[in-house]
Each structure stands twice: as C-alpha cells, then as structure tokens.
Amino acid sequence: MTGHGETHPPDGRPLPGGGAGLDRLPTEYLNTVLESARWRCEMLGTEFSTGEIARQLSIRAVILHRQRGLMERAAFLKLCTALLDDKEIVAEGGIDPDMVNGAAGSSPISDWLEIADRDGIADLQKFLCNSNRRRLAERGRVLLGELIPALGRAGDLSCEHDRAMRLAGISFCRSAGNVRLPPKINWQPVSWTLLQDLEDRIMQEDGAADELIRPAGINNRVELCQLMARTAWLTGMRPAELFSFTIEDAEEVLSDETAGLPGILAGQGAGMAEPPAHPAPASCPARPARMLRIRTIKTRNARASLRQQFRVQILDGIDDEDLSCIERLSCLGGLHLSRQHVRNLIRHCDRLMRRASLEVDPGRPDPVQLHFMRHAFIDHARLVMHPARIAALTGHTARDSVNGYGRRYRRYRPSAKAGRWFPSPDPQRVAEIAREWSRPDPEPSMEPAIGHQTQLPDPSPTDVG
C-alpha cells in the first residue's frame, strides 16, 4: 500500500467531457480507490464488489483534502456514465468487451470490470449522483465507526487513528491535512502485576528453537518476547531500540563526561520522588551502577538544537533479576540483525503479547503490545518527573511529544510517590533540554505527536455535478 494524499489531478489525463474512452479518464484516481478498496476487504476478510467502491469513496472523503475527494468522486461518476451510456451491453448483465480490453493497461480497473455487472454499475452511478462531498463524509464517519473496531478484532494492533488511515488506503497521515492526533483518552496503565501476568501467560506458549537469536543466548521467540516486554517496561525503549542498545559500567564511562554523576547515583534527581524498586529487595548488596547507551531512532524530526544519536540511562538501584533481563537482551545488539529481521521479530512478539493480553485482561479496550510498555513508562513518569527528565530518558525533544503518552491530564506532582523503579537520566542532558525549552520556539516542532483516537473533520457541503 502506498500513500495517496495528492491534491492535484495528474497531468495529461483530463476528465472526458463526452464520449467514452478509458484512455481519457484519470486512471490514477480510479486505480488508487480500487486498490485501497481491495486492500481494505483483504484486511477485514470480506469479498470485494462494486458496492465496496462506494464505501471506499465515502471513507476517503472523511480524510482526504477536499479537492482530492472531489476528483475521485468525479472520476468514478464519469467512468460509470461511460460504461452505461457510451457502449451497448452485448450480454445481459455484462460489460462491453471493448471497455474491458481498453482497461488492459490498468490492472485494477480491468479486474473490477471482470466481476462487475450493469446493475452494480448503475447503482454506483446513482449513489454518486445523489451524494455530494458532505453526504459522502457523513456516511464515511459511520463506516469508520464500524470498521475501526472490526479491524482491531481482526488482529490490527495499531491505534484507532492508524487503523482509519489504513482503511482509507493512506499510509502518510500528513497528506490528509485535516486529521488531528489528540492525546489518548481511553488509556489504561500497565502495572507491574499485569506485566508479570502477561509474562506468565507468554511463557506457556510453545517456542521452537530460533537459530537467528540463539547466538545471543536467547533460545526462542517466546523467551525473547518476555525479555523485550520487561525491558521496555523498565526503560521505556521503543521496540526497535531493544535491538541496538548496550549496557556498560556507569562510573567508568561517565566519570569524565558527567559532573553530576555522584548525585545521580545517590538518587538525588531533581523533581522526582525517591524511586523504590519493585518489589523492594530485603537487602541490596553494593555494586557498581550500570548504564544503558541507547541508539535513539526517529531523530530526523527532532529539534535540531537537541538532536542526539544516543541517550543515556543510569540503572542505579535496579533489582538484580531486572538487571539480568536487560543484560541478556543487550546481547541482541551483537547480532547486527537486518531491519526486516527486526520487524519480523517485533511482529511475532506483538502477536504473542496480544494473545496473552486477551486472556489475562479480556475487558481491556486495546490489547497490550510491546509499544504499550513505552506508554506505560512515560505515563507513570509524568506523575513523578519533570518533563525534561522524561525527555532525556526517552529520547524526545518536544514537550508536546512527552505529554502525548498515557493519560491526557497526567501531571507532575512533587508529593507523588513513584511506586516503581525508574532509571536516572544524564543530568547534563536534562539541563540542556530544560534550557532549550525555556526559549521561544523558532518554528513549530516537527516531532510527531502520539495519538490514539481519530479526530474526524467536518467538511463543508459541496455539490459536484
């Protein structure tokens, strides 16, 4: 699937003013709608038919720019008129072979014409004649309200906004121009207890030996999923970042780089209550503090003055079992896996997480997946840390991005108790972020916000002849 958010008609393909010929129709628009309609039917497990074209035009009218939606509607109206009026139907309910042959250069159109009949095309033409953009968008909202949950039940693990874009056949949300990403409104926390329940259920799965990850000391993907879930919950790393971080000795690495390291190791982070471990150990033997060096992804849209390839987390006070989990997972970095291998492993672990979540917590609005662990980390941190500290730990450079995770009205309270273990950030990085945020923004931040609910636009009524 490709992004289809263009707002200008393709050059050299004017809409026909009269006579019939597919060579004069804007086939780019026709192909886009047909391909996205078939893609939607495949995702939902439904059969493609001429009626699905009307549904797809309605869904896309909600999200696309006004001009693009109008051109797509007009293109299909012209095509239906050409099919019904310009040629005789040689067989009852059939389509003129000349029209099918004329569409040979466009696979989506020719594939549709092979299954289309005169009645279906007549119904589509009547629908388009009686529908302006406003009516299409109203119908599209109703359809999205039904199809977004259906896509979730079919196994799509993304947020509702991403599902809406996928149903419309649009892969690049900025192309729509009128879809806003508000903070989550139905977020539910992922507690330490729920994490343990998920781990127990995941470990009941049968995991065949995986030669791809065995060199890292991880036997199978079930074990990998358990390690990834816990490490992401503890550190807030993105799933892809779990394959490229390293763990080092903090004193040796930061003694010369970070003047505030003694304060960190003593648990004197500004703006955060004393972070107890989970569960609080009876006795914790003294040991050198460990440090994570995380390669931050998604740095292209970061604020230029704060862009940084790596970020640091100090693992002071961490439980031995949790530290062992992180150390084991850090061995994945030495495998130098390709992006495709990483994506495949993440998808497999997400499926394991989703199945476990549906069994452990069936009433949850959205089944838990790996990226939820990052949301859970930031959601809890927003209560006990200043935003600059959270940004230093998570790799963000915009305050709005930090506030986009977890509950909408989650705010820092000096009196709040952490109730769980948190790593400590590099104090120099915290000061750098706080200093930069205190300045006026030279331009709007390009860092993408995190959204959960689709905010649909209210297009103005526009009739198309």
GROMACS .gro file of C-alpha atoms in nm:
model
  465
    1MET     CA    1   0.000   0.000   0.000
    2THR     CA    2   0.129   0.344  -0.086
    3GLY     CA    3   0.043   0.693   0.033
    4HIS     CA    4  -0.230   0.860  -0.170
    5GLY     CA    5  -0.275   1.211  -0.043
    6GLU     CA    6  -0.220   1.408  -0.362
    7THR     CA    7  -0.433   1.716  -0.405
    8HIS     CA    8  -0.370   1.792  -0.772
    9PRO     CA    9  -0.500   1.595  -1.072
   10PRO     CA   10  -0.239   1.411  -1.278
   11ASP     CA   11  -0.109   1.595  -1.581
   12GLY     CA   12  -0.213   1.486  -1.926
   13ARG     CA   13  -0.525   1.297  -1.811
   14PRO     CA   14  -0.823   1.536  -1.841
   15LEU     CA   15  -1.168   1.420  -1.743
   16PRO     CA   16  -1.376   1.334  -2.050
   17GLY     CA   17  -1.638   1.584  -2.149
   18GLY     CA   18  -1.847   1.342  -2.350
   19GLY     CA   19  -1.753   1.024  -2.536
   20ALA     CA   20  -1.616   0.722  -2.380
   21GLY     CA   21  -1.264   0.602  -2.365
   22LEU     CA   22  -1.063   0.482  -2.069
   23ASP     CA   23  -0.761   0.650  -2.223
   24ARG     CA   24  -0.918   0.986  -2.137
   25LEU     CA   25  -1.013   0.901  -1.778
   26PRO     CA   26  -0.787   0.985  -1.479
   27THR     CA   27  -0.683   0.625  -1.419
   28GLU     CA   28  -0.453   0.726  -1.133
   29TYR     CA   29  -0.755   0.821  -0.922
   30LEU     CA   30  -0.952   0.516  -1.029
   31ASN     CA   31  -0.664   0.277  -0.955
   32THR     CA   32  -0.598   0.432  -0.614
   33VAL     CA   33  -0.956   0.388  -0.496
   34LEU     CA   34  -0.986   0.035  -0.635
   35GLU     CA   35  -0.655  -0.079  -0.486
   36SER     CA   36  -0.735   0.067  -0.144
   37ALA     CA   37  -1.085  -0.088  -0.150
   38ARG     CA   38  -0.940  -0.431  -0.226
   39TRP     CA   39  -0.678  -0.384   0.044
   40ARG     CA   40  -0.948  -0.298   0.299
   41CYS     CA   41  -1.152  -0.607   0.202
   42GLU     CA   42  -0.843  -0.828   0.241
   43MET     CA   43  -0.768  -0.687   0.587
   44LEU     CA   44  -1.125  -0.742   0.706
   45GLY     CA   45  -1.174  -1.075   0.528
   46THR     CA   46  -1.466  -0.955   0.316
   47GLU     CA   47  -1.536  -1.001  -0.054
   48PHE     CA   48  -1.468  -0.716  -0.294
   49SER     CA   49  -1.763  -0.596  -0.504
   50THR     CA   50  -1.879  -0.284  -0.686
   51GLY     CA   51  -2.055  -0.172  -0.367
   52GLU     CA   52  -1.717  -0.154  -0.192
   53ILE     CA   53  -1.617   0.130  -0.426
   54ALA     CA   54  -1.895   0.349  -0.283
   55ARG     CA   55  -1.782   0.263   0.070
   56GLN     CA   56  -1.419   0.342  -0.011
   57LEU     CA   57  -1.504   0.679  -0.166
   58SER     CA   58  -1.704   0.761   0.150
   59ILE     CA   59  -1.420   0.664   0.385
   60ARG     CA   60  -1.162   0.859   0.184
   61ALA     CA   61  -1.389   1.166   0.171
   62VAL     CA   62  -1.357   1.192   0.550
   63ILE     CA   63  -0.978   1.207   0.547
   64LEU     CA   64  -0.855   1.340   0.214
   65HIS     CA   65  -0.816   1.701   0.114
   66ARG     CA   66  -1.137   1.844  -0.029
   67GLN     CA   67  -1.009   1.870  -0.387
   68ARG     CA   68  -0.871   1.517  -0.394
   69GLY     CA   69  -1.201   1.373  -0.268
   70LEU     CA   70  -1.396   1.566  -0.529
   71MET     CA   71  -1.173   1.446  -0.813
   72GLU     CA   72  -1.202   1.081  -0.708
   73ARG     CA   73  -1.582   1.102  -0.692
   74ALA     CA   74  -1.598   1.277  -1.029
   75ALA     CA   75  -1.367   1.020  -1.190
   76PHE     CA   76  -1.589   0.727  -1.094
   77LEU     CA   77  -1.903   0.915  -1.192
   78LYS     CA   78  -1.758   0.973  -1.540
   79LEU     CA   79  -1.644   0.611  -1.567
   80CYS     CA   80  -1.986   0.475  -1.469
   81THR     CA   81  -2.153   0.707  -1.717
   82ALA     CA   82  -1.918   0.590  -1.993
   83LEU     CA   83  -1.981   0.225  -1.912
   84LEU     CA   84  -2.358   0.265  -1.913
   85ASP     CA   85  -2.419   0.517  -2.191
   86ASP     CA   86  -2.142   0.506  -2.449
   87LYS     CA   87  -2.146   0.136  -2.536
   88GLU     CA   88  -2.410  -0.127  -2.581
   89ILE     CA   89  -2.413  -0.417  -2.346
   90VAL     CA   90  -2.368  -0.728  -2.561
   91ALA     CA   91  -2.490  -0.969  -2.296
   92GLU     CA   92  -2.746  -0.916  -2.026
   93GLY     CA   93  -2.573  -0.801  -1.712
   94GLY     CA   94  -2.237  -0.794  -1.887
   95ILE     CA   95  -1.985  -0.527  -1.985
   96ASP     CA   96  -1.883  -0.439  -2.339
   97PRO     CA   97  -1.560  -0.632  -2.419
   98ASP     CA   98  -1.419  -0.318  -2.581
   99MET     CA   99  -1.428  -0.145  -2.243
  100VAL     CA  100  -1.259  -0.440  -2.074
  101ASN     CA  101  -0.991  -0.452  -2.344
  102GLY     CA  102  -0.945  -0.077  -2.314
  103ALA     CA  103  -0.870  -0.122  -1.945
  104ALA     CA  104  -0.599  -0.380  -2.011
  105GLY     CA  105  -0.331  -0.125  -1.927
  106SER     CA  106  -0.484  -0.078  -1.581
  107SER     CA  107  -0.499  -0.399  -1.383
  108PRO     CA  108  -0.724  -0.268  -1.102
  109ILE     CA  109  -0.984  -0.139  -1.348
  110SER     CA  110  -0.977  -0.449  -1.569
  111ASP     CA  111  -1.000  -0.677  -1.263
  112TRP     CA  112  -1.305  -0.486  -1.142
  113LEU     CA  113  -1.477  -0.490  -1.483
  114GLU     CA  114  -1.439  -0.868  -1.498
  115ILE     CA  115  -1.661  -0.909  -1.190
  116ALA     CA  116  -1.884  -0.603  -1.240
  117ASP     CA  117  -2.235  -0.614  -1.386
  118ARG     CA  118  -2.462  -0.350  -1.529
  119ASP     CA  119  -2.689  -0.333  -1.224
  120GLY     CA  120  -2.399  -0.279  -0.987
  121ILE     CA  121  -2.252  -0.004  -1.202
  122ALA     CA  122  -2.596   0.159  -1.232
  123ASP     CA  123  -2.633   0.153  -0.853
  124LEU     CA  124  -2.287   0.309  -0.811
  125GLN     CA  125  -2.372   0.583  -1.062
  126LYS     CA  126  -2.700   0.658  -0.886
  127PHE     CA  127  -2.522   0.671  -0.549
  128LEU     CA  128  -2.262   0.916  -0.678
  129CYS     CA  129  -2.523   1.135  -0.849
  130ASN     CA  130  -2.715   1.165  -0.521
  131SER     CA  131  -2.408   1.219  -0.299
  132ASN     CA  132  -2.211   1.539  -0.259
  133ARG     CA  133  -1.891   1.554  -0.055
  134ARG     CA  134  -2.075   1.628   0.268
  135ARG     CA  135  -2.300   1.324   0.232
  136LEU     CA  136  -2.004   1.104   0.143
  137ALA     CA  137  -1.815   1.220   0.452
  138GLU     CA  138  -2.117   1.164   0.679
  139ARG     CA  139  -2.151   0.810   0.550
  140GLY     CA  140  -1.775   0.762   0.583
  141ARG     CA  141  -1.784   0.855   0.953
  142VAL     CA  142  -2.047   0.592   1.018
  143LEU     CA  143  -1.844   0.332   0.829
  144LEU     CA  144  -1.523   0.416   1.017
  145GLY     CA  145  -1.710   0.383   1.346
  146GLU     CA  146  -1.794   0.026   1.247
  147LEU     CA  147  -1.476  -0.076   1.067
  148ILE     CA  148  -1.211   0.056   1.309
  149PRO     CA  149  -1.320  -0.184   1.589
  150ALA     CA  150  -1.364  -0.463   1.332
  151LEU     CA  151  -1.005  -0.415   1.215
  152GLY     CA  152  -0.889  -0.435   1.576
  153ARG     CA  153  -1.076  -0.762   1.623
  154ALA     CA  154  -0.912  -0.890   1.306
  155GLY     CA  155  -0.571  -0.854   1.470
  156ASP     CA  156  -0.457  -0.499   1.387
  157LEU     CA  157  -0.255  -0.377   1.685
  158SER     CA  158  -0.224  -0.011   1.588
  159CYS     CA  159  -0.412   0.284   1.737
  160GLU     CA  160  -0.752   0.392   1.606
  161HIS     CA  161  -0.603   0.678   1.401
  162ASP     CA  162  -0.366   0.443   1.220
  163ARG     CA  163  -0.649   0.200   1.154
  164ALA     CA  164  -0.857   0.478   0.998
  165MET     CA  165  -0.567   0.574   0.771
  166ARG     CA  166  -0.514   0.212   0.675
  167LEU     CA  167  -0.882   0.159   0.598
  168ALA     CA  168  -0.876   0.466   0.374
  169GLY     CA  169  -0.566   0.336   0.196
  170ILE     CA  170  -0.345   0.625   0.308
  171SER     CA  171  -0.008   0.547   0.463
  172PHE     CA  172   0.118   0.901   0.526
  173CYS     CA  173  -0.105   1.093   0.765
  174ARG     CA  174   0.028   1.442   0.681
  175SER     CA  175  -0.111   1.402   0.329
  176ALA     CA  176  -0.464   1.417   0.467
  177GLY     CA  177  -0.410   1.761   0.616
  178ASN     CA  178  -0.725   1.753   0.828
  179VAL     CA  179  -0.668   1.465   1.068
  180ARG     CA  180  -0.556   1.573   1.415
  181LEU     CA  181  -0.382   1.349   1.669
  182PRO     CA  182  -0.510   1.423   2.021
  183PRO     CA  183  -0.366   1.252   2.331
  184LYS     CA  184  -0.505   0.917   2.435
  185ILE     CA  185  -0.841   0.933   2.613
  186ASN     CA  186  -0.901   0.568   2.700
  187TRP     CA  187  -0.552   0.469   2.810
  188GLN     CA  188  -0.527   0.209   3.084
  189PRO     CA  189  -0.197   0.166   3.275
  190VAL     CA  190   0.018  -0.144   3.251
  191SER     CA  191   0.106  -0.223   3.611
  192TRP     CA  192   0.388  -0.441   3.738
  193THR     CA  193   0.131  -0.704   3.835
  194LEU     CA  194  -0.022  -0.706   3.486
  195LEU     CA  195   0.325  -0.731   3.331
  196GLN     CA  196   0.400  -1.039   3.543
  197ASP     CA  197   0.067  -1.197   3.448
  198LEU     CA  198   0.143  -1.135   3.081
  199GLU     CA  199   0.490  -1.287   3.117
  200ASP     CA  200   0.347  -1.598   3.286
  201ARG     CA  201   0.094  -1.643   3.006
  202ILE     CA  202   0.352  -1.584   2.731
  203MET     CA  203   0.588  -1.842   2.879
  204GLN     CA  204   0.315  -2.104   2.844
  205GLU     CA  205   0.342  -2.077   2.465
  206ASP     CA  206   0.536  -2.337   2.273
  207GLY     CA  207   0.851  -2.179   2.143
  208ALA     CA  208   1.056  -2.362   1.883
  209ALA     CA  209   1.429  -2.301   1.879
  210ASP     CA  210   1.523  -1.996   1.673
  211GLU     CA  211   1.869  -2.007   1.518
  212LEU     CA  212   1.851  -1.635   1.437
  213ILE     CA  213   1.860  -1.523   1.801
  214ARG     CA  214   2.023  -1.825   1.967
  215PRO     CA  215   2.376  -1.677   1.930
  216ALA     CA  216   2.261  -1.403   2.170
  217GLY     CA  217   2.178  -1.662   2.435
  218ILE     CA  218   1.801  -1.642   2.376
  219ASN     CA  219   1.655  -1.980   2.288
  220ASN     CA  220   1.327  -1.891   2.118
  221ARG     CA  221   1.083  -1.610   2.043
  222VAL     CA  222   0.871  -1.677   2.349
  223GLU     CA  223   1.170  -1.608   2.568
  224LEU     CA  224   1.257  -1.307   2.351
  225CYS     CA  225   0.906  -1.164   2.396
  226GLN     CA  226   0.927  -1.194   2.775
  227LEU     CA  227   1.267  -1.021   2.785
  228MET     CA  228   1.157  -0.744   2.547
  229ALA     CA  229   0.834  -0.674   2.738
  230ARG     CA  230   1.006  -0.639   3.074
  231THR     CA  231   1.299  -0.435   2.942
  232ALA     CA  232   1.065  -0.195   2.759
  233TRP     CA  233   0.851  -0.157   3.073
  234LEU     CA  234   1.160  -0.082   3.283
  235THR     CA  235   1.331   0.160   3.042
  236GLY     CA  236   1.064   0.298   2.807
  237MET     CA  237   1.260   0.200   2.498
  238ARG     CA  238   1.084   0.165   2.164
  239PRO     CA  239   1.062  -0.197   2.042
  240ALA     CA  240   1.316  -0.135   1.763
  241GLU     CA  241   1.561   0.023   2.011
  242LEU     CA  242   1.571  -0.301   2.209
  243PHE     CA  243   1.790  -0.449   1.933
  244SER     CA  244   2.067  -0.188   1.939
  245PHE     CA  245   2.142  -0.074   2.296
  246THR     CA  246   2.448  -0.154   2.506
  247ILE     CA  247   2.497  -0.184   2.881
  248GLU     CA  248   2.818  -0.051   3.036
  249ASP     CA  249   2.974   0.040   3.369
  250ALA     CA  250   2.847   0.388   3.461
  251GLU     CA  251   3.142   0.510   3.668
  252GLU     CA  252   3.397   0.427   3.400
  253VAL     CA  253   3.202   0.583   3.116
  254LEU     CA  254   3.062   0.894   3.278
  255SER     CA  255   3.327   0.989   3.533
  256ASP     CA  256   3.485   1.232   3.290
  257GLU     CA  257   3.174   1.323   3.092
  258THR     CA  258   2.912   1.389   3.361
  259ALA     CA  259   2.999   1.606   3.658
  260GLY     CA  260   2.664   1.530   3.823
  261LEU     CA  261   2.708   1.153   3.827
  262PRO     CA  262   2.757   1.124   4.207
  263GLY     CA  263   2.424   1.299   4.257
  264ILE     CA  264   2.253   1.058   4.023
  265LEU     CA  265   2.395   0.751   4.189
  266ALA     CA  266   2.282   0.883   4.524
  267GLY     CA  267   1.925   0.913   4.397
  268GLN     CA  268   1.914   1.292   4.411
  269GLY     CA  269   1.744   1.353   4.076
  270ALA     CA  270   1.563   1.686   4.084
  271GLY     CA  271   1.189   1.676   4.055
  272MET     CA  272   1.137   1.307   4.135
  273ALA     CA  273   1.045   1.126   4.450
  274GLU     CA  274   1.276   0.855   4.575
  275PRO     CA  275   1.217   0.569   4.328
  276PRO     CA  276   1.172   0.236   4.511
  277ALA     CA  277   1.245  -0.085   4.329
  278HIS     CA  278   0.975  -0.343   4.260
  279PRO     CA  279   0.947  -0.540   4.469
  280ALA     CA  280   1.166  -0.370   4.730
  281PRO     CA  281   1.456  -0.607   4.800
  282ALA     CA  282   1.527  -0.704   5.157
  283SER     CA  283   1.892  -0.623   5.110
  284CYS     CA  284   2.072  -0.490   4.809
  285PRO     CA  285   2.447  -0.554   4.804
  286ALA     CA  286   2.659  -0.267   4.687
  287ARG     CA  287   2.761  -0.298   4.324
  288PRO     CA  288   2.881  -0.061   4.055
  289ALA     CA  289   2.598   0.122   3.881
  290ARG     CA  290   2.527   0.017   3.526
  291MET     CA  291   2.441   0.242   3.236
  292LEU     CA  292   2.243   0.196   2.916
  293ARG     CA  293   2.360   0.362   2.597
  294ILE     CA  294   2.056   0.363   2.368
  295ARG     CA  295   2.065   0.446   2.000
  296THR     CA  296   1.764   0.673   1.957
  297ILE     CA  297   1.553   0.615   1.648
  298LYS     CA  298   1.320   0.875   1.492
  299THR     CA  299   1.577   1.155   1.522
  300ARG     CA  300   1.509   1.304   1.178
  301ASN     CA  301   1.216   1.514   1.305
  302ALA     CA  302   1.380   1.604   1.635
  303ARG     CA  303   1.451   1.965   1.722
  304ALA     CA  304   1.780   2.044   1.552
  305SER     CA  305   1.938   2.201   1.860
  306LEU     CA  306   1.861   1.891   2.070
  307ARG     CA  307   1.916   1.616   1.813
  308GLN     CA  308   2.132   1.341   1.960
  309GLN     CA  309   2.207   0.994   1.828
  310PHE     CA  310   2.245   0.827   2.169
  311ARG     CA  311   2.085   0.878   2.509
  312VAL     CA  312   2.188   0.752   2.850
  313GLN     CA  313   2.004   0.584   3.137
  314ILE     CA  314   2.168   0.509   3.475
  315LEU     CA  315   2.042   0.183   3.627
  316ASP     CA  316   2.107   0.273   3.992
  317GLY     CA  317   1.904   0.075   4.245
  318ILE     CA  318   1.770  -0.173   3.994
  319ASP     CA  319   1.666  -0.520   4.108
  320ASP     CA  320   1.912  -0.799   4.025
  321GLU     CA  321   1.656  -1.000   3.828
  322ASP     CA  322   1.560  -0.698   3.619
  323LEU     CA  323   1.924  -0.610   3.555
  324SER     CA  324   1.988  -0.965   3.440
  325CYS     CA  325   1.695  -0.940   3.199
  326ILE     CA  326   1.833  -0.619   3.046
  327GLU     CA  327   2.184  -0.763   3.023
  328ARG     CA  328   2.059  -1.071   2.839
  329LEU     CA  329   1.860  -0.864   2.591
  330SER     CA  330   2.157  -0.633   2.524
  331CYS     CA  331   2.330  -0.928   2.355
  332LEU     CA  332   2.094  -0.881   2.059
  333GLY     CA  333   2.299  -0.577   1.954
  334GLY     CA  334   2.591  -0.801   1.868
  335LEU     CA  335   2.385  -0.991   1.609
  336HIS     CA  336   2.353  -0.686   1.379
  337LEU     CA  337   2.013  -0.804   1.255
  338SER     CA  338   1.867  -0.651   0.940
  339ARG     CA  339   1.569  -0.418   0.961
  340GLN     CA  340   1.345  -0.683   0.811
  341HIS     CA  341   1.451  -0.940   1.072
  342VAL     CA  342   1.387  -0.686   1.348
  343ARG     CA  343   1.042  -0.604   1.210
  344ASN     CA  344   0.955  -0.974   1.184
  345LEU     CA  345   1.063  -1.043   1.542
  346ILE     CA  346   0.866  -0.745   1.673
  347ARG     CA  347   0.554  -0.852   1.484
  348HIS     CA  348   0.580  -1.206   1.621
  349CYS     CA  349   0.627  -1.082   1.978
  350ASP     CA  350   0.334  -0.841   1.936
  351ARG     CA  351   0.113  -1.135   1.840
  352LEU     CA  352   0.224  -1.324   2.149
  353MET     CA  353   0.157  -1.018   2.367
  354ARG     CA  354  -0.186  -0.964   2.215
  355ARG     CA  355  -0.295  -1.325   2.270
  356ALA     CA  356  -0.173  -1.312   2.628
  357SER     CA  357  -0.349  -0.980   2.690
  358LEU     CA  358  -0.681  -1.108   2.555
  359GLU     CA  359  -0.667  -1.397   2.801
  360VAL     CA  360  -0.525  -1.217   3.104
  361ASP     CA  361  -0.730  -0.896   3.073
  362PRO     CA  362  -1.014  -0.958   2.822
  363GLY     CA  363  -1.203  -0.641   2.918
  364ARG     CA  364  -0.919  -0.408   2.819
  365PRO     CA  365  -1.018  -0.168   2.534
  366ASP     CA  366  -0.692  -0.228   2.343
  367PRO     CA  367  -0.489  -0.549   2.385
  368VAL     CA  368  -0.138  -0.484   2.517
  369GLN     CA  369   0.151  -0.487   2.272
  370LEU     CA  370   0.520  -0.409   2.306
  371HIS     CA  371   0.488  -0.036   2.234
  372PHE     CA  372   0.237  -0.009   2.520
  373MET     CA  373   0.530  -0.062   2.757
  374ARG     CA  374   0.680   0.267   2.643
  375HIS     CA  375   0.345   0.436   2.701
  376ALA     CA  376   0.325   0.278   3.048
  377PHE     CA  377   0.675   0.404   3.134
  378ILE     CA  378   0.605   0.763   3.028
  379ASP     CA  379   0.253   0.766   3.174
  380HIS     CA  380   0.384   0.683   3.521
  381ALA     CA  381   0.692   0.903   3.484
  382ARG     CA  382   0.476   1.209   3.403
  383LEU     CA  383   0.338   1.188   3.757
  384VAL     CA  384   0.675   1.187   3.934
  385MET     CA  385   0.923   1.358   3.698
  386HIS     CA  386   0.962   1.692   3.529
  387PRO     CA  387   0.912   1.665   3.152
  388ALA     CA  388   1.277   1.745   3.078
  389ARG     CA  389   1.389   1.440   3.275
  390ILE     CA  390   1.141   1.219   3.091
  391ALA     CA  391   1.259   1.355   2.756
  392ALA     CA  392   1.621   1.279   2.846
  393LEU     CA  393   1.525   0.920   2.929
  394THR     CA  394   1.302   0.857   2.629
  395GLY     CA  395   1.478   1.048   2.351
  396HIS     CA  396   1.213   1.314   2.291
  397THR     CA  397   1.297   1.675   2.212
  398ALA     CA  398   0.947   1.831   2.229
  399ARG     CA  399   0.735   1.875   2.540
  400ASP     CA  400   0.416   1.800   2.345
  401SER     CA  401   0.552   1.460   2.246
  402VAL     CA  402   0.609   1.367   2.610
  403ASN     CA  403   0.258   1.481   2.703
  404GLY     CA  404   0.110   1.273   2.423
  405TYR     CA  405   0.171   0.946   2.608
  406GLY     CA  406  -0.057   0.791   2.868
  407ARG     CA  407  -0.347   0.967   3.031
  408ARG     CA  408  -0.449   1.302   2.891
  409TYR     CA  409  -0.439   1.503   3.215
  410ARG     CA  410  -0.145   1.330   3.379
  411ARG     CA  411   0.062   1.599   3.555
  412TYR     CA  412   0.375   1.608   3.770
  413ARG     CA  413   0.315   1.636   4.147
  414PRO     CA  414   0.611   1.692   4.381
  415SER     CA  415   0.439   1.490   4.653
  416ALA     CA  416   0.375   1.186   4.431
  417LYS     CA  417   0.549   0.859   4.512
  418ALA     CA  418   0.693   0.663   4.224
  419GLY     CA  419   0.581   0.320   4.343
  420ARG     CA  420   0.813   0.156   4.088
  421TRP     CA  421   1.176   0.170   3.981
  422PHE     CA  422   1.293   0.430   3.728
  423PRO     CA  423   1.637   0.478   3.572
  424SER     CA  424   1.808   0.815   3.608
  425PRO     CA  425   1.895   1.040   3.313
  426ASP     CA  426   2.217   1.221   3.233
  427PRO     CA  427   2.185   1.548   3.433
  428GLN     CA  428   2.369   1.749   3.167
  429ARG     CA  429   2.118   1.631   2.906
  430VAL     CA  430   1.829   1.725   3.138
  431ALA     CA  431   1.974   2.074   3.186
  432GLU     CA  432   2.027   2.111   2.811
  433ILE     CA  433   1.666   2.018   2.735
  434ALA     CA  434   1.524   2.242   3.007
  435ARG     CA  435   1.733   2.534   2.887
  436GLU     CA  436   1.623   2.485   2.527
  437TRP     CA  437   1.255   2.454   2.623
  438SER     CA  438   1.272   2.782   2.813
  439ARG     CA  439   1.344   2.963   2.486
  440PRO     CA  440   1.068   3.057   2.241
  441ASP     CA  441   1.024   2.808   1.961
  442PRO     CA  442   1.185   2.934   1.638
  443GLU     CA  443   0.933   2.728   1.442
  444PRO     CA  444   0.664   2.468   1.513
  445SER     CA  445   0.801   2.134   1.621
  446MET     CA  446   0.805   1.867   1.351
  447GLU     CA  447   0.828   1.584   1.603
  448PRO     CA  448   0.517   1.367   1.560
  449ALA     CA  449   0.266   1.360   1.842
  450ILE     CA  450   0.130   1.034   1.979
  451GLY     CA  451  -0.239   0.987   1.922
  452HIS     CA  452  -0.500   0.725   1.992
  453GLN     CA  453  -0.841   0.846   1.879
  454THR     CA  454  -0.924   0.957   1.529
  455GLN     CA  455  -1.041   1.319   1.513
  456LEU     CA  456  -1.252   1.338   1.201
  457PRO     CA  457  -1.302   1.668   1.017
  458ASP     CA  458  -1.631   1.837   0.939
  459PRO     CA  459  -1.615   1.917   0.567
  460SER     CA  460  -1.831   2.190   0.424
  461PRO     CA  461  -2.115   2.091   0.191
  462THR     CA  462  -2.008   2.094  -0.171
  463ASP     CA  463  -2.211   1.960  -0.462
  464VAL     CA  464  -2.036   1.804  -0.756
  465GLY     CA  465  -2.225   1.781  -1.082
   0.00000   0.00000   0.00000
